[in-house]
Coordinates of C-alpha atoms in Angstrom, one line a residue:
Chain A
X1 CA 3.2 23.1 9.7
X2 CA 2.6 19.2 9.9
X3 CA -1.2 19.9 9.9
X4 CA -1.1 22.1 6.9
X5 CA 0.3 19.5 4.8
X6 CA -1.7 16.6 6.3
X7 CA -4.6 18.5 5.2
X8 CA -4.0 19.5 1.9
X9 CA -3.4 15.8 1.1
X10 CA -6.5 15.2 2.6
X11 CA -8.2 17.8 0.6
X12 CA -6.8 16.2 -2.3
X13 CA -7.8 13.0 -1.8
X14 CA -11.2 13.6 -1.2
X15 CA -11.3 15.7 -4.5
X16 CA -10.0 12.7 -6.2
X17 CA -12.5 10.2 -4.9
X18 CA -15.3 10.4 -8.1
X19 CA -17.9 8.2 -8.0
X20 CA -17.1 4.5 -10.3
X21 CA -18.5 4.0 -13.2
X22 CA -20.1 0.2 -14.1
X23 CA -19.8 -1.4 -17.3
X24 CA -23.1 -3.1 -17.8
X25 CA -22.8 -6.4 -20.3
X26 CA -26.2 -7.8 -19.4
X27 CA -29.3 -6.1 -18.5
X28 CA -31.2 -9.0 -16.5
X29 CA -33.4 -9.5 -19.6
X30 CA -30.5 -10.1 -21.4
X31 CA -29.2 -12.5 -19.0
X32 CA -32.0 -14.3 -18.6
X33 CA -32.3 -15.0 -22.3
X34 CA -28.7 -16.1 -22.3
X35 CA -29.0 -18.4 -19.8
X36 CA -32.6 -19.9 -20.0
X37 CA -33.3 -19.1 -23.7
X38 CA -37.2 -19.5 -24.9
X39 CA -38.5 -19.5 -20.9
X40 CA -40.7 -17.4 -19.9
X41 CA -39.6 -16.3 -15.9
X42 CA -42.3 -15.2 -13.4
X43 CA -40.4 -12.3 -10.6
X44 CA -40.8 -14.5 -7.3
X45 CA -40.8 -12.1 -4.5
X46 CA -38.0 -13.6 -1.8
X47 CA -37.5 -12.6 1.8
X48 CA -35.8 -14.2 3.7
X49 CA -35.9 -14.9 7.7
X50 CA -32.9 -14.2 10.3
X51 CA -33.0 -18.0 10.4
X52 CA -32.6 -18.8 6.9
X53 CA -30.2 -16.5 6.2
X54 CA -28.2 -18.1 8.9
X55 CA -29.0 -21.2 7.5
X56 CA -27.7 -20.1 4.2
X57 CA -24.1 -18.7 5.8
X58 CA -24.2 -22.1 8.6
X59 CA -24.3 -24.0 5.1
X60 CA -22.2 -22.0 2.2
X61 CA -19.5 -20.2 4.9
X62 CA -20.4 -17.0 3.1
X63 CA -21.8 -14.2 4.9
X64 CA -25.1 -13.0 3.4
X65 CA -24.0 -9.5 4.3
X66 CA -26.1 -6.7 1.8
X67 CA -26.6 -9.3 -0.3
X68 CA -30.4 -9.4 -1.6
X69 CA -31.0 -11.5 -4.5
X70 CA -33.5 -10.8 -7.0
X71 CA -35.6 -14.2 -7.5
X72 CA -37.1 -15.6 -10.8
X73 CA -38.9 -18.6 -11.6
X74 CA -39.9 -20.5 -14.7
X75 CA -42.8 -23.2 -15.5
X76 CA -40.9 -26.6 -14.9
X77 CA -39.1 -25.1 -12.2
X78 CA -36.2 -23.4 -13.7
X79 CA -34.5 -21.1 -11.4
X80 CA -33.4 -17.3 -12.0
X81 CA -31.2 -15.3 -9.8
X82 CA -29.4 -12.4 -9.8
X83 CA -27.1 -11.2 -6.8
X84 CA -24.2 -9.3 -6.2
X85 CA -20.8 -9.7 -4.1
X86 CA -17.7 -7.8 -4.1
X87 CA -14.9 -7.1 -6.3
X88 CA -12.0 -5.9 -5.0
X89 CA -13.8 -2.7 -4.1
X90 CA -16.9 -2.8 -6.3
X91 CA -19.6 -4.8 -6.4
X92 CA -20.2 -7.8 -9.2
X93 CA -23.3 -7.7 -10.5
X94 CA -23.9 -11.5 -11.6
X95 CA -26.4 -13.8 -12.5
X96 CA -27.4 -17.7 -11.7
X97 CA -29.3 -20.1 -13.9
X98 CA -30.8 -23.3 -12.0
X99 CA -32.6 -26.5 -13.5
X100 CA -35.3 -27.9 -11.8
X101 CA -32.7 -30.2 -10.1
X102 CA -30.9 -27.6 -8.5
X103 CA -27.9 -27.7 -10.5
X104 CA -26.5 -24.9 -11.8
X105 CA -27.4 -24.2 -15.5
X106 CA -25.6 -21.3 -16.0
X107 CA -23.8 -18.0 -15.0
X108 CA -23.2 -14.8 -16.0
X109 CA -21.5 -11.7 -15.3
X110 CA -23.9 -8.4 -15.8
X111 CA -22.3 -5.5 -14.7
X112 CA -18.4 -5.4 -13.4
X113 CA -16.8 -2.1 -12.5
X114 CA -13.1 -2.6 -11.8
X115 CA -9.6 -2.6 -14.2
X116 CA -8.7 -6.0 -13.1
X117 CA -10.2 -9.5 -12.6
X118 CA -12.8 -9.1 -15.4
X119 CA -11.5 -12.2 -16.7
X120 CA -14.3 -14.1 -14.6
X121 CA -16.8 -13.2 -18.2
X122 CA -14.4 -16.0 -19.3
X123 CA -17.0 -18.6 -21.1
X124 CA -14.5 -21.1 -19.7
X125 CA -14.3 -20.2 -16.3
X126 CA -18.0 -19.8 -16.2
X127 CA -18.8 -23.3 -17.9
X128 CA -17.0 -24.8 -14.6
X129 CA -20.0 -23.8 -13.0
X130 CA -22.0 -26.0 -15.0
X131 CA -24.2 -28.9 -13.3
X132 CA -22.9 -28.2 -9.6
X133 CA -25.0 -28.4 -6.7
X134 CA -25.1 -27.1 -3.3
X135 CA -23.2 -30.5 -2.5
X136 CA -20.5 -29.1 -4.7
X137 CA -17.3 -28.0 -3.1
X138 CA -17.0 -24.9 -4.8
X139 CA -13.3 -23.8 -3.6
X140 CA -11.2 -22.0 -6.4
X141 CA -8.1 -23.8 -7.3
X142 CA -10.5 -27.2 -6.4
X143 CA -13.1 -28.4 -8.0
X144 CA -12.9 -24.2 -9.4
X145 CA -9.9 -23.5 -11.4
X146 CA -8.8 -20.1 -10.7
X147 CA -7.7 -17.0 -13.5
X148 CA -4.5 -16.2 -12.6
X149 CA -4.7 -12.2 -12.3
X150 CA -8.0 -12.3 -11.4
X151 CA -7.8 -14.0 -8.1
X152 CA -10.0 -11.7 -6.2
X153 CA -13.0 -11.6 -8.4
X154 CA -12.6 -15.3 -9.3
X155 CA -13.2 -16.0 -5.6
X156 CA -15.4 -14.1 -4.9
X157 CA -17.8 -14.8 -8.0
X158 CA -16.9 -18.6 -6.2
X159 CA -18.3 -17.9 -2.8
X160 CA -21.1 -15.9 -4.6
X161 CA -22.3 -19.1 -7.0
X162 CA -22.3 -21.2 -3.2
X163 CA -24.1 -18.8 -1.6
X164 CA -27.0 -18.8 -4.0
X165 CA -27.1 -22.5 -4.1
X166 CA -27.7 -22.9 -0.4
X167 CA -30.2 -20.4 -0.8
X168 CA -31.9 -23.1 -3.3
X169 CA -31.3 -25.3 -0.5
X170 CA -32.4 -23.5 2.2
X171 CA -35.4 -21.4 0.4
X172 CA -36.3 -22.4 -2.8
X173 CA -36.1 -25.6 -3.1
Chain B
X1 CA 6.4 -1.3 -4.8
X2 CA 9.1 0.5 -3.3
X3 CA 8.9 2.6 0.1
X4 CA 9.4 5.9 -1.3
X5 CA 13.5 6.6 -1.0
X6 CA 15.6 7.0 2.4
X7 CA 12.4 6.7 4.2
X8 CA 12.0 3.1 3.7
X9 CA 13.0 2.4 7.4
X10 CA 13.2 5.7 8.7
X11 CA 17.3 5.8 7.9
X12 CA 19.1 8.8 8.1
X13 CA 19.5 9.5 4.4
X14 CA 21.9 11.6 4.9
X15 CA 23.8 11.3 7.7
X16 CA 27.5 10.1 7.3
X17 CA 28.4 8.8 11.1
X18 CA 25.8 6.2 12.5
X19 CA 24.6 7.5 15.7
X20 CA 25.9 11.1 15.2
X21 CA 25.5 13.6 17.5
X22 CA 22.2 16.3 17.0
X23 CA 25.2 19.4 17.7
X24 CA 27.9 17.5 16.9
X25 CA 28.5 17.9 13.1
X26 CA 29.9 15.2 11.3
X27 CA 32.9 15.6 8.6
X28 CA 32.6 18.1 5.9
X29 CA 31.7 16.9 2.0
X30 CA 29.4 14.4 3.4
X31 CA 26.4 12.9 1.5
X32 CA 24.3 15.9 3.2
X33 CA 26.6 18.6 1.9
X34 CA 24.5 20.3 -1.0
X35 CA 25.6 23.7 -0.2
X36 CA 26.1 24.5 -4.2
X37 CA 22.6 23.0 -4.6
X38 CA 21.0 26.0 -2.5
X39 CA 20.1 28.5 -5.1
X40 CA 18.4 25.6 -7.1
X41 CA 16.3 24.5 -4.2
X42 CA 13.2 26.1 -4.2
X43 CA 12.9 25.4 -7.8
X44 CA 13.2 21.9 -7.9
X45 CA 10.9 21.8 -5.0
X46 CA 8.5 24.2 -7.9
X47 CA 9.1 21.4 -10.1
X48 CA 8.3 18.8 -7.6
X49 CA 4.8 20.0 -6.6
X50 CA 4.3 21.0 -10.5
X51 CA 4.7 17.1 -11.0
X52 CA 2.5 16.5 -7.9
X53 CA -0.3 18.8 -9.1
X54 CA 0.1 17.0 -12.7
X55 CA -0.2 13.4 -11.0
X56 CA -3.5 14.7 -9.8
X57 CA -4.8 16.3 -12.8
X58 CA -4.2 12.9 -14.7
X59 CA -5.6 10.7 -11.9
X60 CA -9.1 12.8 -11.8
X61 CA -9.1 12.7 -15.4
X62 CA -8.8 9.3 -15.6
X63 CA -11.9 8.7 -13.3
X64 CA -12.6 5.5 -11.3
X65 CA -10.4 2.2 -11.5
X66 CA -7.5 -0.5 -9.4
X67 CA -4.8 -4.2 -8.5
X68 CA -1.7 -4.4 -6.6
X69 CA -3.5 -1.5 -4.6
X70 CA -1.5 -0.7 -1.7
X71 CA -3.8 -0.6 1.2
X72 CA -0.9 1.1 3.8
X73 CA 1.2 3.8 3.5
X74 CA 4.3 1.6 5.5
X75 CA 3.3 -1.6 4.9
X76 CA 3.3 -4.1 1.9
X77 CA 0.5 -7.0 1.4
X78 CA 1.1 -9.9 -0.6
X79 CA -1.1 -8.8 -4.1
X80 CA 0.9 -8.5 -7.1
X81 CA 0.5 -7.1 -10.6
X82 CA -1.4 -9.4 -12.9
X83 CA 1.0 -10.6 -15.6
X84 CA 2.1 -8.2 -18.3
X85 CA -0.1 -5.3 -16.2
X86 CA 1.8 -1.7 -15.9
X87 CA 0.8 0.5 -13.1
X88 CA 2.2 3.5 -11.9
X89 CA 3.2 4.0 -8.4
X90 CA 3.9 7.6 -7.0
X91 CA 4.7 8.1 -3.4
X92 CA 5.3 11.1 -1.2
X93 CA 6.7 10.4 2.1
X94 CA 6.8 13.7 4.4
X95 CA 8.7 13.4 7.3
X96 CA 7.3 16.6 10.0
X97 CA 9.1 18.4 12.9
X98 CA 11.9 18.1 15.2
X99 CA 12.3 18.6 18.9
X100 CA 12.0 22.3 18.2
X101 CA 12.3 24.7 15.2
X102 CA 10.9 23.8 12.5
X103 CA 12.0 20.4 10.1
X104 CA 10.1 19.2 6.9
X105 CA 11.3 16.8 4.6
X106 CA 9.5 15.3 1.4
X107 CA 10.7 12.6 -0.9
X108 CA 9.1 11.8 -3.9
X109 CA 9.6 8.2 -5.4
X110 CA 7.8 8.0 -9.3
X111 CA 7.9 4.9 -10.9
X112 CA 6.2 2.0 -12.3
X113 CA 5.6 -1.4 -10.8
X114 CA 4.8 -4.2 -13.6
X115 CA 4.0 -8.3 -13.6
X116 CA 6.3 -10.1 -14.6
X117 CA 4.2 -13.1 -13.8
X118 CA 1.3 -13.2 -11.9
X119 CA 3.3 -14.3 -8.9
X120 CA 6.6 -12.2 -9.6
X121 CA 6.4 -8.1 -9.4
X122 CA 9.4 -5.7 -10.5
X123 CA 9.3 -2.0 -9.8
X124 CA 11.6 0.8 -10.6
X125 CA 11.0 4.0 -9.0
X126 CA 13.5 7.6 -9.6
X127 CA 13.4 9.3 -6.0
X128 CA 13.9 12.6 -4.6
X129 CA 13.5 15.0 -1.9
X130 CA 12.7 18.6 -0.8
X131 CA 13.9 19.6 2.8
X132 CA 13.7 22.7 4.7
X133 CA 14.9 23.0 8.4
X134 CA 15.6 26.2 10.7
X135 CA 16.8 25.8 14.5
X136 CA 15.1 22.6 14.8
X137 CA 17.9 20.4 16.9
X138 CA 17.2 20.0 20.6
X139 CA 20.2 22.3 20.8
X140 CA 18.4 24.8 18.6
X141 CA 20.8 24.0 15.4
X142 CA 19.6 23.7 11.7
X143 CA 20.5 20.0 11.2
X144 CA 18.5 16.8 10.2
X145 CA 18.6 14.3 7.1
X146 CA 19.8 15.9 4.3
X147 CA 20.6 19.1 5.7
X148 CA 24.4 19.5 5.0
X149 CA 26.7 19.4 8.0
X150 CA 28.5 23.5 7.4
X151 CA 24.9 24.8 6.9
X152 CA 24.4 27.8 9.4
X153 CA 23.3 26.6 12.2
X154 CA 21.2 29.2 13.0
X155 CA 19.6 30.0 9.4
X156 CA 17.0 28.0 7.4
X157 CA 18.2 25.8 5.2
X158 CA 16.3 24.4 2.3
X159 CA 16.9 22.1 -0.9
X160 CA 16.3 19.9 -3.3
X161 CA 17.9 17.0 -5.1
X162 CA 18.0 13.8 -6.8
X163 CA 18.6 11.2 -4.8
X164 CA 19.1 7.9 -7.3
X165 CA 17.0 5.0 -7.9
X166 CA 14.9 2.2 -6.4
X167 CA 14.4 -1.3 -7.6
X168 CA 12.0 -3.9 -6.5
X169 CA 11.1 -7.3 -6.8
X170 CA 8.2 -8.8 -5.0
X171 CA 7.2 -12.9 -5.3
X172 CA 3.9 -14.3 -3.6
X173 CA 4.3 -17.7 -2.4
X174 CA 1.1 -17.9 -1.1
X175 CA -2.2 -16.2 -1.4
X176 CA -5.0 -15.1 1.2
X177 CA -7.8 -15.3 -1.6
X178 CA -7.0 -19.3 -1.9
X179 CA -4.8 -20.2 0.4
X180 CA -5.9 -18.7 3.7
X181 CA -2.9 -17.1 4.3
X182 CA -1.2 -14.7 2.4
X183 CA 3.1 -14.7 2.4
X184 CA 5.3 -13.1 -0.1
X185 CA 9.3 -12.4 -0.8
X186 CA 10.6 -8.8 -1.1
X187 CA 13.9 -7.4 -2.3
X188 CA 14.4 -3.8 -2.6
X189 CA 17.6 -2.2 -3.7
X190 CA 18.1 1.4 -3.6
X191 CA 21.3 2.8 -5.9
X192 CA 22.3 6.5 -5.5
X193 CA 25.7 8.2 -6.1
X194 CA 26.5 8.5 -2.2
X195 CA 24.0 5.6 -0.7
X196 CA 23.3 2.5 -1.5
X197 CA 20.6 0.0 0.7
X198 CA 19.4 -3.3 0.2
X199 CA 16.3 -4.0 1.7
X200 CA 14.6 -7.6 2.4
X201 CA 11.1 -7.9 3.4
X202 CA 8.9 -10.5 4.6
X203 CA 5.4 -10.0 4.1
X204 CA 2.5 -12.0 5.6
X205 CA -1.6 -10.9 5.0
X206 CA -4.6 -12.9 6.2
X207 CA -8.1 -11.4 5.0
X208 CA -11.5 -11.7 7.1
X209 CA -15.1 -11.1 6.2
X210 CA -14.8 -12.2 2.5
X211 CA -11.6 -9.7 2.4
X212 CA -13.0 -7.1 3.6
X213 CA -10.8 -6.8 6.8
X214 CA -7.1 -6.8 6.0
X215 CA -4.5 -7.8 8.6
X216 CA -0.6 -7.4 7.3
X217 CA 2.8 -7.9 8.6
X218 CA 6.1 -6.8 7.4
X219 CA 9.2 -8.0 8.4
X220 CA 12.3 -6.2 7.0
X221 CA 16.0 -5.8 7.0
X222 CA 18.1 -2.8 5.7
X223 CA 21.5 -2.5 5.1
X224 CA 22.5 0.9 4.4
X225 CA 26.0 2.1 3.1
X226 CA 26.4 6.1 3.2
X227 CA 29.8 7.6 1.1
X228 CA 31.7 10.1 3.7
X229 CA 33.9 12.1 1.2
X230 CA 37.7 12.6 2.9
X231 CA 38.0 16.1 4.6
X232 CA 41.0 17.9 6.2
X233 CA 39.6 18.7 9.5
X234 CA 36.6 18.6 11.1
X235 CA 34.7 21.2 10.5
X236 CA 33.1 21.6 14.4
X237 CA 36.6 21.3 15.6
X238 CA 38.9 22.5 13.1
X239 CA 41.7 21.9 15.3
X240 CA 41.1 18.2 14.9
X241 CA 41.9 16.5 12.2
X242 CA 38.9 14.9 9.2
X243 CA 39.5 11.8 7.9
X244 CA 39.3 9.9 4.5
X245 CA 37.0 8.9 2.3
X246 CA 35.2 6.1 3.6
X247 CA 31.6 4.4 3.9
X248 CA 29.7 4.6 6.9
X249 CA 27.4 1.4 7.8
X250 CA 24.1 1.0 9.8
X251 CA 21.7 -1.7 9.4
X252 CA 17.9 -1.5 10.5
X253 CA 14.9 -4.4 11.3
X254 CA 11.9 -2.9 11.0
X255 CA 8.7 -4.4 12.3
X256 CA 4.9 -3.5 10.9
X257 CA 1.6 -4.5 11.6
X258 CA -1.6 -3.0 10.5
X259 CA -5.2 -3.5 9.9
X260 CA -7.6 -1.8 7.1
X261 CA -11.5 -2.3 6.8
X262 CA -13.7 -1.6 4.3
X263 CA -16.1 0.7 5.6
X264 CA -18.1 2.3 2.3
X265 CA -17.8 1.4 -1.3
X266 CA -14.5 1.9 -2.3
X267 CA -12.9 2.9 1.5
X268 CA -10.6 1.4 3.9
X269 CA -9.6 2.6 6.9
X270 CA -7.3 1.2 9.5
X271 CA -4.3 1.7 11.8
X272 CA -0.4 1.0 11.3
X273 CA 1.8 0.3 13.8
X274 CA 6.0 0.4 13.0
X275 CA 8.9 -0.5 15.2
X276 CA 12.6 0.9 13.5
X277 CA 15.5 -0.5 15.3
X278 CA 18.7 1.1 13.9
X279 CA 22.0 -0.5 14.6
X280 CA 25.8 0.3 13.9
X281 CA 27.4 -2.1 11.1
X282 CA 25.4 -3.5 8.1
X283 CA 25.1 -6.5 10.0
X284 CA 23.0 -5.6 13.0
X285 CA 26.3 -5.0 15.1
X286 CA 25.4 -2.4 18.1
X287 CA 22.1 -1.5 18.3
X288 CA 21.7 2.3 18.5
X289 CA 18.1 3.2 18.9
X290 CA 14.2 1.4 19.2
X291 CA 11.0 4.1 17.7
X292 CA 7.7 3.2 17.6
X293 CA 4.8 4.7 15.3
X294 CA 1.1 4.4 15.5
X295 CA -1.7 6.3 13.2
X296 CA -4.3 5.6 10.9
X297 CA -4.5 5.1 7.4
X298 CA -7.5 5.8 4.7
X299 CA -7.6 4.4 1.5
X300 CA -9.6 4.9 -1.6
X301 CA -9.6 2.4 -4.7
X302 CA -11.4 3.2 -8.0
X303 CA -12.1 1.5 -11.3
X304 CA -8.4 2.9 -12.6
X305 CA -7.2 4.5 -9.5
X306 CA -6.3 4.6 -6.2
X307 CA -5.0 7.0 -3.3
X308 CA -3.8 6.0 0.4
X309 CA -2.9 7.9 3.0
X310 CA -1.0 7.2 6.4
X311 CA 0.3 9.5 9.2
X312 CA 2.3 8.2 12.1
X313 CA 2.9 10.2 14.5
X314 CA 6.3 8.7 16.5
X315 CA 5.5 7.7 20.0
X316 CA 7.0 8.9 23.3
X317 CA 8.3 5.6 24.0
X318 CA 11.4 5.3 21.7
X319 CA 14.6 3.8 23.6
X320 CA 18.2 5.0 22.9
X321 CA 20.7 2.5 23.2
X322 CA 23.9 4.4 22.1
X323 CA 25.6 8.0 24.1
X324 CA 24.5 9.2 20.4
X325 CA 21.0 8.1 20.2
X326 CA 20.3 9.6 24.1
X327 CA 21.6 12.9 22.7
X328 CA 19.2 13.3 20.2
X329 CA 16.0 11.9 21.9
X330 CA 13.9 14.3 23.6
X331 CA 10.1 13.5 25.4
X332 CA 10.8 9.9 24.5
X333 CA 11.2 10.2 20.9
X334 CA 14.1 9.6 18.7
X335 CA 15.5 12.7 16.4
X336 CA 18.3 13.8 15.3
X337 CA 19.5 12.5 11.6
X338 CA 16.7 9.6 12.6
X339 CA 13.5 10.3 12.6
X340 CA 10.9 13.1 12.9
X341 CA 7.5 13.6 15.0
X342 CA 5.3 12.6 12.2
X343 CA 5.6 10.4 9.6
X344 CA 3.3 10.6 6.6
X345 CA 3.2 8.7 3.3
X346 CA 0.9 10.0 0.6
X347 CA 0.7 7.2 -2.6
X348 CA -1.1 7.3 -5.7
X349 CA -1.8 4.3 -8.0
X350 CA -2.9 4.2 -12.2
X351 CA -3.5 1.6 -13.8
X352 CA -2.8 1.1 -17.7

């Protein structure tokens, strides 16, 4: 009788499991003209070795995972990069703006597809991002202050920001 | 969140006498003793799945979405509601077979779990439960948690009631996400018309793999206080005499320990592992029996939903302390008014 029940509540939640929907606020265009307004960006193809990309988590802590960022680059060196990391469930679709110096111009978030933690569009909490470098500490409730609510996100988005800037370190440089 | 009612540490529910016998019925007018409720039984039960089947209607209507997701179906992490967030909770705890016969009892617990700051959670849940039971004693009785002590033995018994209210408050002292460490406070009355429990939990949770890999651990102690109505004689022996009104005390600490992993978008899986160790007196007097539990769990979290499930089966290494508690174990498990062969919690999350 056990089995009966156990799997009609199985049945049921596999019935219940629809695919997530993603809000898109930024195509990449869009993004890119946000964050580097007036400069025109060149697609720079990126692939990266086993050794960088243990270079990149030896350097940021943050595993590389799935994560393949999309590269572009602009005429006095301006950097352009969009990446992903996960939400609490879903992934964050965000982007990275970088001066010629390496420090960070910029971020924002494209495409976010869970209730809670969207808080991390926050010009505020954004513009903490500004002018840090891959010798930046980066840790949330450091030199990051966190969103209260939207711990998860705001970390990860964190971890996310220092993973792409030891990729400047590491492979664009 | 609340673990859904009288299942919250696999307490009797029901039963009036700690460490009662599986044959050996206890006074009459007990908390089990909803004769009068009979006819109404498989109606409410109607009603009960009619709610069910309305919860999921609602939840695939609502499509993807998720926060204080709960990631086991026995164990609590350390997230909380973000402040001024509503999200409602619905559990269904079915508690499956006996040593024989046949035993099923499901309790429903609705209710809604709110932050009251972003570190502070309150819940209040309404709980109830459907049982049906035939022969399913070791002695081939009809008998178990809420199955009413002057039943016929040898009938099926089945019914439905409400069984009162749950309250919860939940504080996070630390957090995994930037602390390292997770560690939260939990208090969890439960207030019905013939039991009342407190509950106090401990919860710690330590993520891996950019929280991807969830390790928690509950630690929690019940004190549970079951009204015995006076009766004239006992009904098993109705030469002897009953006894008054009184309240009957047991007290429980109840260890858990599980893991989840993300393994697709939107999926975890993992295993839970519980220890219950009942004991006579609300204050951990005379231990009566150890059980242990071990199964998986699967979870799915959406944009504004999310579903978990968790069976656990009961092991055949339980340990009876008590004359009682070795009556009512058979191949190494614990039954009787305690606990079941499986254990399964079903729970459903929307956010608003």
């Amino acid at each position: 009788m056990e089995w009966q029940f156990l799997g009609s509540v199985a049945a049921a939640t596999v019935i219940l499991t629809v695919p997530a929907h993603a809000t898109v606020y930024l195509t990449v265009e869009q993004a890119q003209q946000a964050l580097l307004p007036g400069i025109a960006l060149t697609a720079f193809p990126l692939h990266l070795s086993d050794a960088q990309k243990a270079a990149i988590e030896k350097q940021s802590g943050v595993a590389m995972g799935k994560s393949a960022p999309r590269v572009w680059r602009g005429a006095s060196g301006e950097l352009f990069i969009v990446d992903e990391v996960i939400g609490k469930h879903e992934y964050i679709t965000y982007a990275v703006a970088l001066g010629g110096d390496g420090a960070v111009r910029g971020i924002e978030i494209m495409e976010y597809r869970e209730s809670y933690g969207y808080e991390v569009r926050n010009a505020e909490w954004r513009h903490q991002f500004v002018g840090k470098t891959a010798k930046a500490a980066l840790k949330l409730d450091g030199d990051i202050k966190n969103i209260g609510g939207a711990t998860l996100s705001c970390r990860h988005v964190t971890d996310g920001v220092k993973r792409l800037l030891a990729l400047y370190d590491v492979a664009l440089k | 969140m609340p673990q859904p009612a009288g299942g919250a540490l696999g307490k009797s529910a029901c039963c009036p006498q700690p460490n009662a016998q599986a044959d050996r019925r206890p006074v009459a007018g007990s908390r089990g003793d909803r004769r009068d409720r009979r006819p109404a039984g498989h109606a409410a039960w109607r009603l009960v799945l009619a709610q069910l089947g309305a919860i999921l209607v609602i939840l695939f209507l609502a499509g993807p979405a998720a926060a204080d997701e709960r990631l086991f179906g026995f164990i609590n992490t350390t997230d909380t509601m973000p402040h001024g967030k509503w999200e409602q909770q619905d559990w269904l705890a079915a508690r499956l077979g006996k040593a024989r016969g046949d035993y099923q009892l499901y309790q429903l617990s609705a209710g809604v779990d709110y932050g009251v700051t972003d570190a502070l959670q309150a819940a209040l849940y309404l709980d109830g439960h459907y049982v049906t039971a035939e022969r399913d004693s070791s002695g081939g009785r009809t008998s178990g948690p809420f199955v009413p002590h002057d039943v016929d033995p040898f009938g099926r018994y089945a019914s439905a009631a409400i069984d009162g209210v749950t309250l919860s408050a939940k504080y996070r002292l630390t957090s995994p996400y930037i602390d390292g460490y997770g560690l939260a406070l939990a208090f969890q009355p439960e207030l019905g018309p013939r039991e009342v429990s407190l509950e106090y939990r401990i919860i710690g949770q330590e993520d891996f793999f950019e929280d991807t890999l969830i390790w928690a651990t509950n630690l929690a102690f019940l004190q549970d206080w079951q009204h015995v109505s006076a009766s004239a004689v006992d009904i098993y022996n109705p030469t002897a005499p009953g006894g008054p009104a009184t309240w009957n005390r047991e007290s429980f600490l109840e260890f858990t320990t599980g893991l989840s992993c993300r393994f697709a978008e939107n999926w975890f899986a993992g295993v839970e592992f519980r220890n219950v160790n009942e004991f006579a007196g609300a204050f951990l007097q005379r231990p009566g029996h150890s059980a242990f539990f071990l199964g998986p769990n699967l979870h799915y979290g959406g944009q504004r939903f999310w579903v978990t499930l968790s069976v656990l089966p009961q092991l055949p290494v339980a340990k009876a302390y008590s004359p009682d508690q070795q009556e009512v174990r058979a191949a190494g498990r614990i039954y009787g008014d305690e606990h079941e062969r499986v254990e399964a919690r079903l729970g459903f999350g929307i956010q608003f």
